[in-house]
Short mmCIF file of N, CA and C in Angstrom, two decimals:
data_model
loop_
_atom_site.label_atom_id
_atom_site.label_comp_id
_atom_site.label_asym_id
_atom_site.label_seq_id
_atom_site.Cartn_x
_atom_site.Cartn_y
_atom_site.Cartn_z
N UNK A 8 26.02 4.47 31.12
CA UNK A 8 24.45 4.69 31.33
C UNK A 8 24.03 2.96 31.11
N UNK A 9 23.14 3.00 32.39
CA UNK A 9 22.10 1.30 32.39
C UNK A 9 21.12 1.71 31.95
N UNK A 10 20.19 0.80 31.50
CA UNK A 10 19.24 0.19 31.55
C UNK A 10 17.78 1.43 31.92
N UNK A 11 17.92 1.79 32.67
CA UNK A 11 16.32 2.47 33.74
C UNK A 11 16.90 3.39 32.87
N UNK A 12 17.98 4.11 32.68
CA UNK A 12 18.31 5.48 32.46
C UNK A 12 18.17 5.76 31.06
N UNK A 13 18.40 4.94 30.31
CA UNK A 13 17.33 4.73 29.08
C UNK A 13 16.22 5.41 28.04
N UNK A 14 16.00 3.99 28.91
CA UNK A 14 14.91 4.58 28.69
C UNK A 14 13.25 5.45 29.63
N UNK A 15 14.05 6.43 30.54
CA UNK A 15 13.57 7.42 31.27
C UNK A 15 14.24 8.70 30.91
N UNK A 16 15.57 8.23 30.44
CA UNK A 16 16.00 9.72 29.30
C UNK A 16 15.21 9.44 27.83
N UNK A 17 15.02 8.24 27.32
CA UNK A 17 14.02 8.71 25.39
C UNK A 17 13.13 7.29 25.72
N UNK A 18 11.88 7.67 26.66
CA UNK A 18 10.88 7.67 26.11
C UNK A 18 10.94 6.79 25.48
N UNK A 19 10.52 5.06 24.78
CA UNK A 19 10.54 4.65 23.32
C UNK A 19 8.99 4.59 22.93
N UNK A 20 8.83 5.59 21.72
CA UNK A 20 7.17 5.36 21.11
C UNK A 20 6.90 4.07 21.00
N UNK A 21 5.43 3.06 21.50
CA UNK A 21 5.65 1.51 20.93
C UNK A 21 4.45 1.76 20.41
N UNK A 22 4.39 0.72 19.61
CA UNK A 22 2.91 1.06 18.73
C UNK A 22 2.17 -0.74 18.54
N UNK A 23 1.16 -0.88 18.93
CA UNK A 23 -0.13 -1.21 18.61
C UNK A 23 -0.08 -1.51 17.15
N UNK A 24 -1.39 -2.30 17.17
CA UNK A 24 -2.23 -2.29 15.91
C UNK A 24 -3.38 -1.25 15.78
N UNK A 25 -4.21 -0.63 16.91
CA UNK A 25 -5.22 0.41 17.01
C UNK A 25 -3.88 1.87 17.39
N UNK A 26 -2.94 1.41 18.33
CA UNK A 26 -3.04 2.37 18.69
C UNK A 26 -1.20 3.16 19.22
N UNK A 27 -0.95 4.14 19.57
CA UNK A 27 0.82 4.42 19.75
C UNK A 27 0.95 4.48 21.24
N UNK A 28 1.67 4.40 21.42
CA UNK A 28 2.31 4.62 22.77
C UNK A 28 3.15 5.78 23.10
N UNK A 29 3.44 6.97 23.52
CA UNK A 29 4.56 8.03 22.78
C UNK A 29 4.47 9.01 24.29
N UNK A 30 4.92 10.07 24.17
CA UNK A 30 5.14 10.60 25.29
C UNK A 30 4.50 11.48 25.50
N UNK A 31 4.28 11.92 26.17
CA UNK A 31 2.89 13.42 26.19
C UNK A 31 3.71 14.73 25.72
N UNK A 32 2.18 14.68 24.78
CA UNK A 32 2.98 16.78 24.93
C UNK A 32 2.17 17.90 24.89
N UNK A 33 2.84 18.42 25.53
CA UNK A 33 1.33 19.79 25.14
C UNK A 33 0.79 19.66 24.58
N UNK A 34 0.57 19.64 23.58
CA UNK A 34 0.10 19.53 22.04
C UNK A 34 -1.73 18.85 23.08
N UNK A 35 -1.12 17.84 23.53
CA UNK A 35 -2.29 16.66 23.48
C UNK A 35 -4.03 17.31 25.52
N UNK A 36 -3.28 18.70 25.48
CA UNK A 36 -3.82 19.06 26.60
C UNK A 36 -5.79 19.58 26.25
N UNK A 37 -5.75 19.61 25.04
CA UNK A 37 -7.77 19.41 23.99
C UNK A 37 -8.14 18.13 24.24
N UNK A 38 -7.38 17.03 24.21
CA UNK A 38 -7.36 16.02 24.32
C UNK A 38 -7.95 15.16 25.99
N UNK A 39 -7.02 15.71 26.26
CA UNK A 39 -6.82 15.15 27.47
C UNK A 39 -7.88 16.14 28.66
N UNK A 40 -7.56 17.02 28.40
CA UNK A 40 -9.21 17.74 28.99
C UNK A 40 -10.54 17.64 28.92
N UNK A 41 -10.63 16.46 27.54
CA UNK A 41 -11.86 16.10 27.45
C UNK A 41 -12.64 14.97 28.21
N UNK A 42 -11.60 14.18 28.42
CA UNK A 42 -11.50 13.44 29.32
C UNK A 42 -11.79 13.56 30.64
N UNK A 43 -10.41 14.12 30.94
CA UNK A 43 -10.16 14.58 32.54
C UNK A 43 -10.46 15.51 33.11
N UNK A 44 -11.72 16.02 32.24
CA UNK A 44 -13.31 17.01 32.94
C UNK A 44 -13.95 16.32 33.67
N UNK A 45 -13.65 14.32 33.37
CA UNK A 45 -15.24 14.25 32.63
C UNK A 45 -15.01 13.50 34.68
N UNK A 46 -16.07 13.50 35.30
CA UNK A 46 -16.23 12.88 37.10
C UNK A 46 -16.21 11.11 36.81
N UNK A 47 -16.86 10.51 35.58
CA UNK A 47 -16.81 9.74 35.36
C UNK A 47 -15.02 8.47 35.28
N UNK A 48 -14.09 9.75 34.85
CA UNK A 48 -13.03 8.81 34.25
C UNK A 48 -12.25 9.23 35.69
N UNK A 49 -12.26 10.32 36.30
CA UNK A 49 -11.71 10.28 37.29
C UNK A 49 -11.98 9.68 38.70
N UNK A 50 -12.79 8.87 38.61
CA UNK A 50 -13.58 8.40 39.77
C UNK A 50 -12.42 7.69 40.53
N UNK A 51 -11.79 6.70 39.21
CA UNK A 51 -10.53 6.00 40.59
C UNK A 51 -9.44 6.77 40.59
N UNK A 52 -9.19 7.26 40.44
CA UNK A 52 -7.61 8.78 40.63
C UNK A 52 -7.41 9.54 41.42
N UNK A 53 -6.12 9.67 42.23
CA UNK A 53 -6.20 9.63 42.67
C UNK A 53 -6.48 11.78 43.21
N UNK A 54 -6.75 12.27 41.74
CA UNK A 54 -6.93 13.74 41.19
C UNK A 54 -8.02 14.01 40.64
N UNK A 55 -8.39 14.55 40.97
CA UNK A 55 -9.74 15.35 40.95
C UNK A 55 -9.81 15.78 39.34
N UNK A 56 -10.74 15.57 38.44
CA UNK A 56 -11.57 15.72 38.13
C UNK A 56 -10.89 17.34 37.01
N UNK A 57 -10.33 17.79 36.04
CA UNK A 57 -10.22 19.31 35.35
C UNK A 57 -11.32 19.64 35.66
N UNK A 58 -10.99 21.28 36.73
CA UNK A 58 -12.02 22.19 36.35
C UNK A 58 -11.90 22.83 35.23
N UNK A 59 -10.27 23.53 34.44
CA UNK A 59 -9.97 24.00 33.82
C UNK A 59 -9.16 23.12 32.21
N UNK A 60 -8.28 23.47 31.18
CA UNK A 60 -7.75 22.99 30.77
C UNK A 60 -6.25 23.69 30.90
N UNK A 61 -6.31 24.73 31.67
CA UNK A 61 -5.06 24.54 33.15
C UNK A 61 -4.91 23.92 33.74
N UNK A 62 -5.58 23.48 33.85
CA UNK A 62 -5.53 22.32 35.08
C UNK A 62 -4.73 21.84 34.93
N UNK A 63 -5.05 20.41 33.12
CA UNK A 63 -4.28 19.70 32.15
C UNK A 63 -3.16 20.06 31.82
N UNK A 64 -2.61 21.38 31.42
CA UNK A 64 -1.88 21.63 31.09
C UNK A 64 -0.21 21.67 32.13
N UNK A 65 -1.00 22.10 33.64
CA UNK A 65 0.05 21.39 35.03
C UNK A 65 0.32 20.30 34.58
N UNK A 66 -0.66 19.83 34.40
CA UNK A 66 -0.91 17.95 34.29
C UNK A 66 0.98 17.18 33.64
N UNK A 67 -0.02 17.47 32.61
CA UNK A 67 0.97 17.71 31.41
C UNK A 67 2.70 18.44 31.83
N UNK A 68 2.73 19.56 32.89
CA UNK A 68 3.71 20.00 32.73
C UNK A 68 5.06 19.29 33.67
N UNK A 69 4.01 18.56 34.66
CA UNK A 69 4.04 18.11 35.40
C UNK A 69 5.08 16.34 34.98
N UNK A 70 3.87 15.80 34.09
CA UNK A 70 4.73 14.52 33.52
C UNK A 70 5.90 15.20 32.78
N UNK A 71 6.37 16.56 32.49
CA UNK A 71 7.21 16.87 31.46
C UNK A 71 8.54 16.73 32.39
N UNK A 72 7.82 17.13 33.02
CA UNK A 72 9.74 17.46 33.84
C UNK A 72 9.60 15.99 34.63
N UNK A 73 9.04 14.55 34.74
CA UNK A 73 9.27 13.37 35.15
C UNK A 73 10.49 13.24 34.38
N UNK A 74 9.97 13.84 33.25
CA UNK A 74 11.09 12.90 31.81
C UNK A 74 11.68 13.65 32.09
N UNK A 75 12.53 15.04 32.37
CA UNK A 75 14.07 15.49 31.96
C UNK A 75 14.28 14.91 33.90
N UNK A 76 13.41 14.16 34.30
CA UNK A 76 14.07 14.40 36.23
C UNK A 76 14.68 12.58 35.99
N UNK A 77 14.34 12.23 35.24
CA UNK A 77 14.29 10.73 34.98
C UNK A 77 13.36 9.93 35.70
N UNK A 78 11.99 10.13 35.82
CA UNK A 78 11.31 10.07 37.03
C UNK A 78 9.35 9.05 35.96
N UNK A 79 9.44 9.20 35.48
CA UNK A 79 8.19 9.69 34.73
C UNK A 79 8.59 8.59 33.24
N UNK A 80 7.28 7.25 33.89
CA UNK A 80 7.32 6.80 32.35
C UNK A 80 6.42 6.53 31.56
N UNK A 81 5.18 7.37 31.46
CA UNK A 81 3.76 7.69 31.15
C UNK A 81 4.02 8.37 29.71
N UNK A 82 3.34 7.30 29.40
CA UNK A 82 2.57 7.50 27.41
C UNK A 82 1.10 7.62 27.19
N UNK A 83 1.36 9.02 26.64
CA UNK A 83 0.17 9.17 25.64
C UNK A 83 -0.77 8.30 25.25
N UNK A 84 -1.86 7.99 25.02
CA UNK A 84 -2.15 6.36 24.46
C UNK A 84 -3.34 7.19 23.01
N UNK A 85 -2.40 7.39 22.39
CA UNK A 85 -3.23 8.10 20.49
C UNK A 85 -3.25 6.66 20.05
N UNK A 86 -5.18 7.17 19.41
CA UNK A 86 -6.25 6.20 18.71
C UNK A 86 -5.37 6.61 17.26
N UNK A 87 -4.60 5.56 16.60
CA UNK A 87 -3.80 6.54 15.08
C UNK A 87 -4.67 6.21 14.13
N UNK A 88 -6.02 5.77 14.29
CA UNK A 88 -7.52 6.31 12.58
C UNK A 88 -7.70 6.91 13.01
N UNK A 89 -7.59 7.71 13.91
CA UNK A 89 -8.55 9.26 15.08
C UNK A 89 -6.96 10.06 15.19
N UNK A 90 -6.31 10.10 15.15
CA UNK A 90 -4.70 10.70 15.68
C UNK A 90 -5.12 12.32 16.97
N UNK A 91 -5.45 10.97 17.68
CA UNK A 91 -6.30 11.85 18.64
C UNK A 91 -5.78 11.25 20.86
N UNK A 92 -5.41 11.68 21.03
CA UNK A 92 -4.90 11.20 22.05
C UNK A 92 -6.15 10.86 23.36
N UNK A 93 -6.27 9.95 23.98
CA UNK A 93 -7.44 8.84 24.41
C UNK A 93 -7.41 8.91 25.69
N UNK A 94 -6.30 8.48 26.25
CA UNK A 94 -5.90 8.17 28.22
C UNK A 94 -4.68 7.80 27.63
N UNK A 95 -3.94 8.04 29.49
CA UNK A 95 -1.99 7.41 29.80
C UNK A 95 -2.00 6.19 30.10
N UNK A 96 -0.73 5.04 29.99
CA UNK A 96 -1.19 4.03 30.55
C UNK A 96 0.44 5.04 30.88
N UNK A 97 0.87 4.59 32.04
CA UNK A 97 2.11 4.17 32.83
C UNK A 97 2.30 2.72 34.08
N UNK A 98 4.07 3.45 33.64
CA UNK A 98 5.04 2.20 35.12
C UNK A 98 5.35 3.38 36.69
N UNK A 99 3.93 3.39 36.82
CA UNK A 99 3.97 3.92 37.98
C UNK A 99 5.15 3.93 38.90
N UNK A 100 5.51 3.13 38.67
CA UNK A 100 6.47 2.50 39.97
C UNK A 100 7.62 1.17 39.19
N UNK A 101 9.32 1.41 38.51
CA UNK A 101 9.26 0.00 38.32
C UNK A 101 10.65 -0.19 39.25
N UNK A 102 10.76 -0.91 40.17
CA UNK A 102 12.02 -1.29 41.58
C UNK A 102 12.57 -2.22 39.87
N UNK A 103 13.46 -1.81 40.08
CA UNK A 103 13.81 -2.39 38.42
C UNK A 103 15.17 -3.76 39.11
N UNK A 104 15.47 -3.47 40.74
CA UNK A 104 16.07 -4.82 41.13
C UNK A 104 15.56 -5.31 41.67
N UNK A 105 14.38 -5.77 41.66
CA UNK A 105 13.34 -6.65 41.79
C UNK A 105 12.56 -7.45 40.97
N UNK A 106 13.03 -6.55 39.22
CA UNK A 106 12.17 -7.21 38.26
C UNK A 106 10.52 -6.67 38.26
N UNK A 107 10.29 -5.74 39.19
CA UNK A 107 8.90 -4.84 39.08
C UNK A 107 8.33 -4.00 38.96
N UNK A 108 7.11 -4.54 38.06
CA UNK A 108 6.62 -2.59 37.60
C UNK A 108 5.23 -2.60 38.17
N UNK A 109 4.02 -1.55 38.52
CA UNK A 109 3.57 -1.56 38.37
C UNK A 109 2.92 -0.38 37.62
N UNK A 110 1.68 -0.57 36.26
CA UNK A 110 1.24 -0.84 36.34
C UNK A 110 -0.54 0.38 36.35
N UNK A 111 -0.16 1.34 35.48
CA UNK A 111 -1.95 2.69 36.14
C UNK A 111 -1.97 2.84 34.44
N UNK A 112 -3.09 3.17 34.54
CA UNK A 112 -4.30 3.03 33.04
C UNK A 112 -5.32 4.23 33.85
N UNK A 113 -5.02 5.47 33.12
CA UNK A 113 -6.92 5.85 32.94
C UNK A 113 -7.21 6.49 31.06
N UNK A 114 -8.03 5.46 31.17
CA UNK A 114 -9.66 6.14 29.39
C UNK A 114 -10.12 7.50 28.70
N UNK A 115 -10.51 7.92 28.07
CA UNK A 115 -11.40 8.78 27.37
C UNK A 115 -12.76 7.21 27.47
N UNK A 116 -13.85 8.23 28.67
CA UNK A 116 -15.30 7.60 28.72
C UNK A 116 -16.10 7.05 27.01
N UNK A 117 -15.37 7.98 26.34
CA UNK A 117 -16.24 7.72 25.04
C UNK A 117 -15.38 6.75 24.35
N UNK A 118 -14.16 5.94 24.91
CA UNK A 118 -13.80 4.67 24.14
C UNK A 118 -13.65 4.30 25.21
N UNK A 119 -13.92 3.49 26.00
CA UNK A 119 -15.09 2.54 27.10
C UNK A 119 -15.15 1.38 26.39
N UNK A 120 -14.92 0.11 26.06
CA UNK A 120 -16.10 -1.37 26.17
C UNK A 120 -15.66 -1.03 24.28
N UNK A 121 -13.63 -0.83 24.52
CA UNK A 121 -13.76 -1.03 22.67
C UNK A 121 -12.00 -2.18 22.71
N UNK A 122 -10.98 -2.70 23.52
CA UNK A 122 -11.55 -3.06 24.63
C UNK A 122 -9.45 -2.40 23.89
N UNK A 123 -9.39 -1.39 23.34
CA UNK A 123 -8.22 0.08 23.80
C UNK A 123 -7.53 -0.32 25.24
N UNK A 124 -7.88 -0.88 26.21
CA UNK A 124 -6.63 -0.30 27.51
C UNK A 124 -6.18 -2.01 27.61
N UNK A 125 -7.30 -2.65 26.94
CA UNK A 125 -6.97 -3.48 27.08
C UNK A 125 -5.69 -3.96 26.00
N UNK A 126 -5.54 -3.13 25.05
CA UNK A 126 -4.57 -3.40 23.13
C UNK A 126 -3.89 -2.47 24.30
N UNK A 127 -3.38 -1.22 25.17
CA UNK A 127 -2.22 -0.17 25.74
C UNK A 127 -1.72 -1.14 26.30
N UNK A 128 -2.71 -1.69 27.56
CA UNK A 128 -1.79 -3.01 28.84
C UNK A 128 -0.94 -4.13 27.34
N UNK A 129 -1.32 -4.55 27.00
CA UNK A 129 -0.77 -6.15 26.30
C UNK A 129 -0.07 -5.42 26.43
N UNK A 130 0.22 -3.86 25.45
CA UNK A 130 1.69 -3.35 24.31
C UNK A 130 2.56 -3.38 25.39
N UNK A 131 2.27 -2.22 26.89
CA UNK A 131 3.24 -2.12 27.70
C UNK A 131 3.97 -3.25 28.46
N UNK A 132 2.98 -3.81 28.98
CA UNK A 132 3.48 -4.80 29.78
C UNK A 132 4.07 -6.22 29.08
N UNK A 133 3.95 -5.78 27.58
CA UNK A 133 4.73 -6.80 26.95
C UNK A 133 5.99 -6.15 26.73
N UNK A 134 5.93 -4.71 25.95
CA UNK A 134 7.11 -3.76 26.04
C UNK A 134 8.41 -4.67 27.70
N UNK A 135 7.30 -4.28 29.08
CA UNK A 135 8.09 -5.20 30.49
C UNK A 135 9.38 -5.62 30.15
N UNK A 136 8.12 -6.87 30.01
CA UNK A 136 8.40 -8.31 30.06
C UNK A 136 10.42 -8.26 29.35
N UNK A 137 10.00 -7.35 27.92
CA UNK A 137 10.73 -7.91 26.67
C UNK A 137 12.17 -6.64 27.25
N UNK A 138 11.57 -5.90 27.57
CA UNK A 138 12.85 -4.37 26.95
C UNK A 138 13.30 -4.14 28.69
N UNK A 139 12.58 -4.04 29.85
CA UNK A 139 12.61 -3.70 31.19
C UNK A 139 13.66 -4.81 32.01
N UNK A 140 13.39 -6.00 32.07
CA UNK A 140 13.66 -7.31 32.26
C UNK A 140 12.70 -7.55 33.08
N UNK A 141 11.65 -7.46 33.39
CA UNK A 141 10.60 -6.89 34.22
C UNK A 141 10.20 -9.02 34.42
N UNK A 142 9.72 -9.35 35.70
CA UNK A 142 9.06 -11.22 35.65
C UNK A 142 7.73 -10.32 36.61
N UNK A 143 7.63 -9.80 36.64
CA UNK A 143 6.21 -9.32 37.57
C UNK A 143 6.12 -8.56 37.11
N UNK A 144 4.82 -7.87 37.39
CA UNK A 144 3.73 -6.05 36.00
C UNK A 144 2.10 -6.75 37.44
N UNK A 145 2.71 -5.94 38.34
CA UNK A 145 1.36 -5.43 39.71
C UNK A 145 0.30 -3.67 39.01
N UNK A 146 -1.55 -4.16 39.65
CA UNK A 146 -1.50 -3.39 38.67
C UNK A 146 -2.66 -3.88 40.55
N UNK A 147 -2.71 -1.75 41.18
CA UNK A 147 -4.15 -2.18 42.53
C UNK A 147 -4.80 -1.13 41.95
N UNK A 148 -5.61 -2.04 42.00
CA UNK A 148 -7.34 -1.44 41.53
C UNK A 148 -7.90 -1.63 43.09
N UNK A 149 -8.76 -0.16 42.44
CA UNK A 149 -9.57 0.19 43.51
C UNK A 149 -11.30 -0.95 44.11
N UNK A 150 -11.41 -1.43 45.15
CA UNK A 150 -12.42 -2.71 44.89
C UNK A 150 -13.19 -2.44 44.45
N UNK A 151 -14.10 -1.19 43.91
CA UNK A 151 -14.99 -1.23 43.38
C UNK A 151 -14.84 -0.89 42.22
N UNK A 152 -13.60 -0.64 41.27
CA UNK A 152 -13.55 0.00 40.05
C UNK A 152 -13.89 -1.91 39.39
N UNK A 153 -14.40 -2.11 39.62
CA UNK A 153 -14.81 -3.74 38.11
C UNK A 153 -14.42 -3.48 36.60
N UNK A 154 -14.88 -2.63 36.32
CA UNK A 154 -13.70 -2.24 34.40
C UNK A 154 -12.66 -2.90 34.47
N UNK A 155 -11.46 -1.71 35.63
CA UNK A 155 -9.95 -1.89 36.17
C UNK A 155 -9.82 -3.13 35.89
N UNK A 156 -10.69 -4.30 36.83
CA UNK A 156 -10.86 -5.77 37.09
C UNK A 156 -11.00 -6.48 36.16
N UNK A 157 -11.18 -6.15 35.45
CA UNK A 157 -11.83 -6.85 34.47
C UNK A 157 -10.87 -6.81 33.35
N UNK A 158 -10.49 -5.69 32.39
CA UNK A 158 -8.78 -5.08 32.34
C UNK A 158 -7.80 -5.90 33.19
N UNK A 159 -7.36 -6.09 34.03
CA UNK A 159 -6.53 -6.82 35.13
C UNK A 159 -6.41 -8.06 34.11
N UNK A 160 -7.55 -8.87 34.37
CA UNK A 160 -8.25 -10.53 34.98
C UNK A 160 -7.45 -11.44 33.37
N UNK A 161 -8.08 -9.86 32.31
CA UNK A 161 -7.58 -10.18 30.65
C UNK A 161 -6.07 -10.44 30.06
N UNK A 162 -5.72 -9.50 31.01
CA UNK A 162 -4.26 -9.41 31.24
C UNK A 162 -3.65 -10.85 31.27
N UNK A 163 -4.30 -12.08 32.05
CA UNK A 163 -3.74 -12.45 33.13
C UNK A 163 -3.63 -12.70 33.91
N UNK A 164 -4.13 -11.98 34.45
CA UNK A 164 -2.82 -10.96 36.24
C UNK A 164 -4.33 -11.87 37.22
N UNK A 165 -4.12 -12.14 38.43
CA UNK A 165 -4.22 -12.68 39.39
C UNK A 165 -4.30 -11.67 40.59
N UNK A 166 -5.51 -11.93 40.81
CA UNK A 166 -5.40 -11.08 42.62
C UNK A 166 -5.54 -12.02 43.43
N UNK A 167 -4.31 -11.42 43.54
CA UNK A 167 -3.57 -12.20 44.87
C UNK A 167 -3.65 -11.68 46.45
N UNK A 168 -4.78 -10.27 46.69
CA UNK A 168 -5.22 -10.09 48.05
C UNK A 168 -5.42 -8.16 48.27
N UNK A 169 -6.14 -8.93 49.15
CA UNK A 169 -6.04 -7.35 49.25
C UNK A 169 -5.09 -5.73 50.33
N UNK A 170 -5.01 -4.63 50.02
CA UNK A 170 -4.31 -3.83 50.43
C UNK A 170 -4.72 -3.04 51.00
N UNK A 171 -5.16 -3.07 52.34
CA UNK A 171 -5.67 -2.43 53.51
C UNK A 171 -5.43 -1.17 54.07
N UNK A 172 -6.04 -0.84 53.94
CA UNK A 172 -5.84 1.47 53.56
C UNK A 172 -3.96 2.09 53.21
N UNK A 173 -4.33 1.52 51.88
CA UNK A 173 -3.23 1.42 51.41
C UNK A 173 -3.43 2.42 50.86
N UNK A 174 -3.62 4.02 49.59
CA UNK A 174 -3.50 5.49 49.26
C UNK A 174 -4.72 5.53 49.60
N UNK A 175 -4.43 7.09 49.26
CA UNK A 175 -4.78 8.13 49.85
C UNK A 175 -6.11 8.87 48.62
N UNK A 176 -7.39 8.62 48.43
CA UNK A 176 -7.64 9.34 47.34
C UNK A 176 -9.21 10.38 47.61
N UNK A 177 -8.66 10.68 46.65
CA UNK A 177 -9.79 12.30 46.47
C UNK A 177 -9.66 12.27 48.56
N UNK A 178 -8.26 12.10 49.43
CA UNK A 178 -8.91 12.85 50.59
C UNK A 178 -8.99 11.52 51.33
N UNK A 179 -9.38 10.36 50.58
CA UNK A 179 -9.42 8.80 51.83
C UNK A 179 -8.99 7.61 51.41
N UNK A 180 -8.52 7.54 52.81
CA UNK A 180 -7.69 5.94 52.48
C UNK A 180 -8.40 5.20 51.40
N UNK A 181 -8.35 4.55 51.14
CA UNK A 181 -8.93 3.69 50.07
C UNK A 181 -7.99 1.79 50.65
N UNK A 182 -9.34 0.82 49.87
CA UNK A 182 -8.64 -0.21 49.63
C UNK A 182 -8.11 -0.80 48.83
N UNK A 183 -6.82 -1.55 48.16
CA UNK A 183 -7.19 -1.95 47.02
C UNK A 183 -6.77 -3.26 46.55
N UNK A 184 -6.78 -4.07 45.57
CA UNK A 184 -6.98 -4.94 45.27
C UNK A 184 -5.53 -5.02 44.52
N UNK A 185 -5.26 -6.06 44.57
CA UNK A 185 -3.84 -6.07 43.86
C UNK A 185 -4.25 -7.29 42.72
N UNK A 186 -3.61 -7.18 42.38
CA UNK A 186 -3.77 -8.05 41.09
C UNK A 186 -1.57 -8.05 40.69
N UNK A 187 -1.70 -9.30 39.99
CA UNK A 187 -0.71 -9.69 39.68
C UNK A 187 -0.42 -10.51 38.14
N UNK A 188 0.32 -10.10 37.67
CA UNK A 188 0.81 -11.40 36.37
C UNK A 188 2.93 -11.56 36.34
N UNK A 189 3.23 -12.98 36.25
CA UNK A 189 3.42 -12.69 36.16
C UNK A 189 4.45 -12.90 34.78
N UNK A 190 5.35 -13.11 34.09
CA UNK A 190 6.15 -13.14 32.90
C UNK A 190 5.78 -14.43 32.22
N UNK A 191 5.72 -15.18 32.48
CA UNK A 191 5.45 -16.75 31.77
C UNK A 191 4.10 -17.17 31.56
N UNK A 192 3.70 -16.58 32.85
CA UNK A 192 1.95 -16.53 32.98
C UNK A 192 0.53 -15.27 32.00
N UNK A 193 2.12 -14.41 31.56
CA UNK A 193 1.54 -14.46 31.18
C UNK A 193 0.72 -14.04 28.87
N UNK A 194 2.31 -14.57 28.92
CA UNK A 194 2.82 -15.28 27.64
C UNK A 194 2.56 -16.78 27.64
N UNK A 195 1.54 -17.44 27.81
CA UNK A 195 0.98 -18.52 28.12
C UNK A 195 -0.56 -19.03 28.31
N UNK A 196 -0.98 -18.10 28.34
CA UNK A 196 -2.87 -17.28 28.38
C UNK A 196 -3.25 -18.28 27.09
#
């Protein structure tokens, strides 16, 4: 069994000062719906705001099936002090042979501006560099998503360029700013 299979099969729980990064569970549906139903949260995401808790349960089922198929590296972000799931963070793609992964994240708007996404991303990227043998972590971000760009910059990421018409977001091709950090840059911040 290779390292990749082990991480996919047994997604580890990772702890930081205020957060637990853990597998997404069906019990998270109400917490996820609370933020996934907000247009401000889904604005920069490929998915539309959830209309019902059934939308959220279907999304969680999709992620859980991805765990079973060894295709998803998605962590629920749980705020330990409230025992509440407040977002998700994942390695959207992991190119193991190239020692590179792409990080993506979503956070409830009730928790914006508290440094929680920065903490979650630092924790996951540190795990990636130490446990997944990564040398580079990338974050493609929509050009007008300045909050996410600020998080990337605080992580030591550098804007490497713009990927034109790189992704379809809500039916439209969009340009993405590609941010990335190398392992040595991340630890020398």
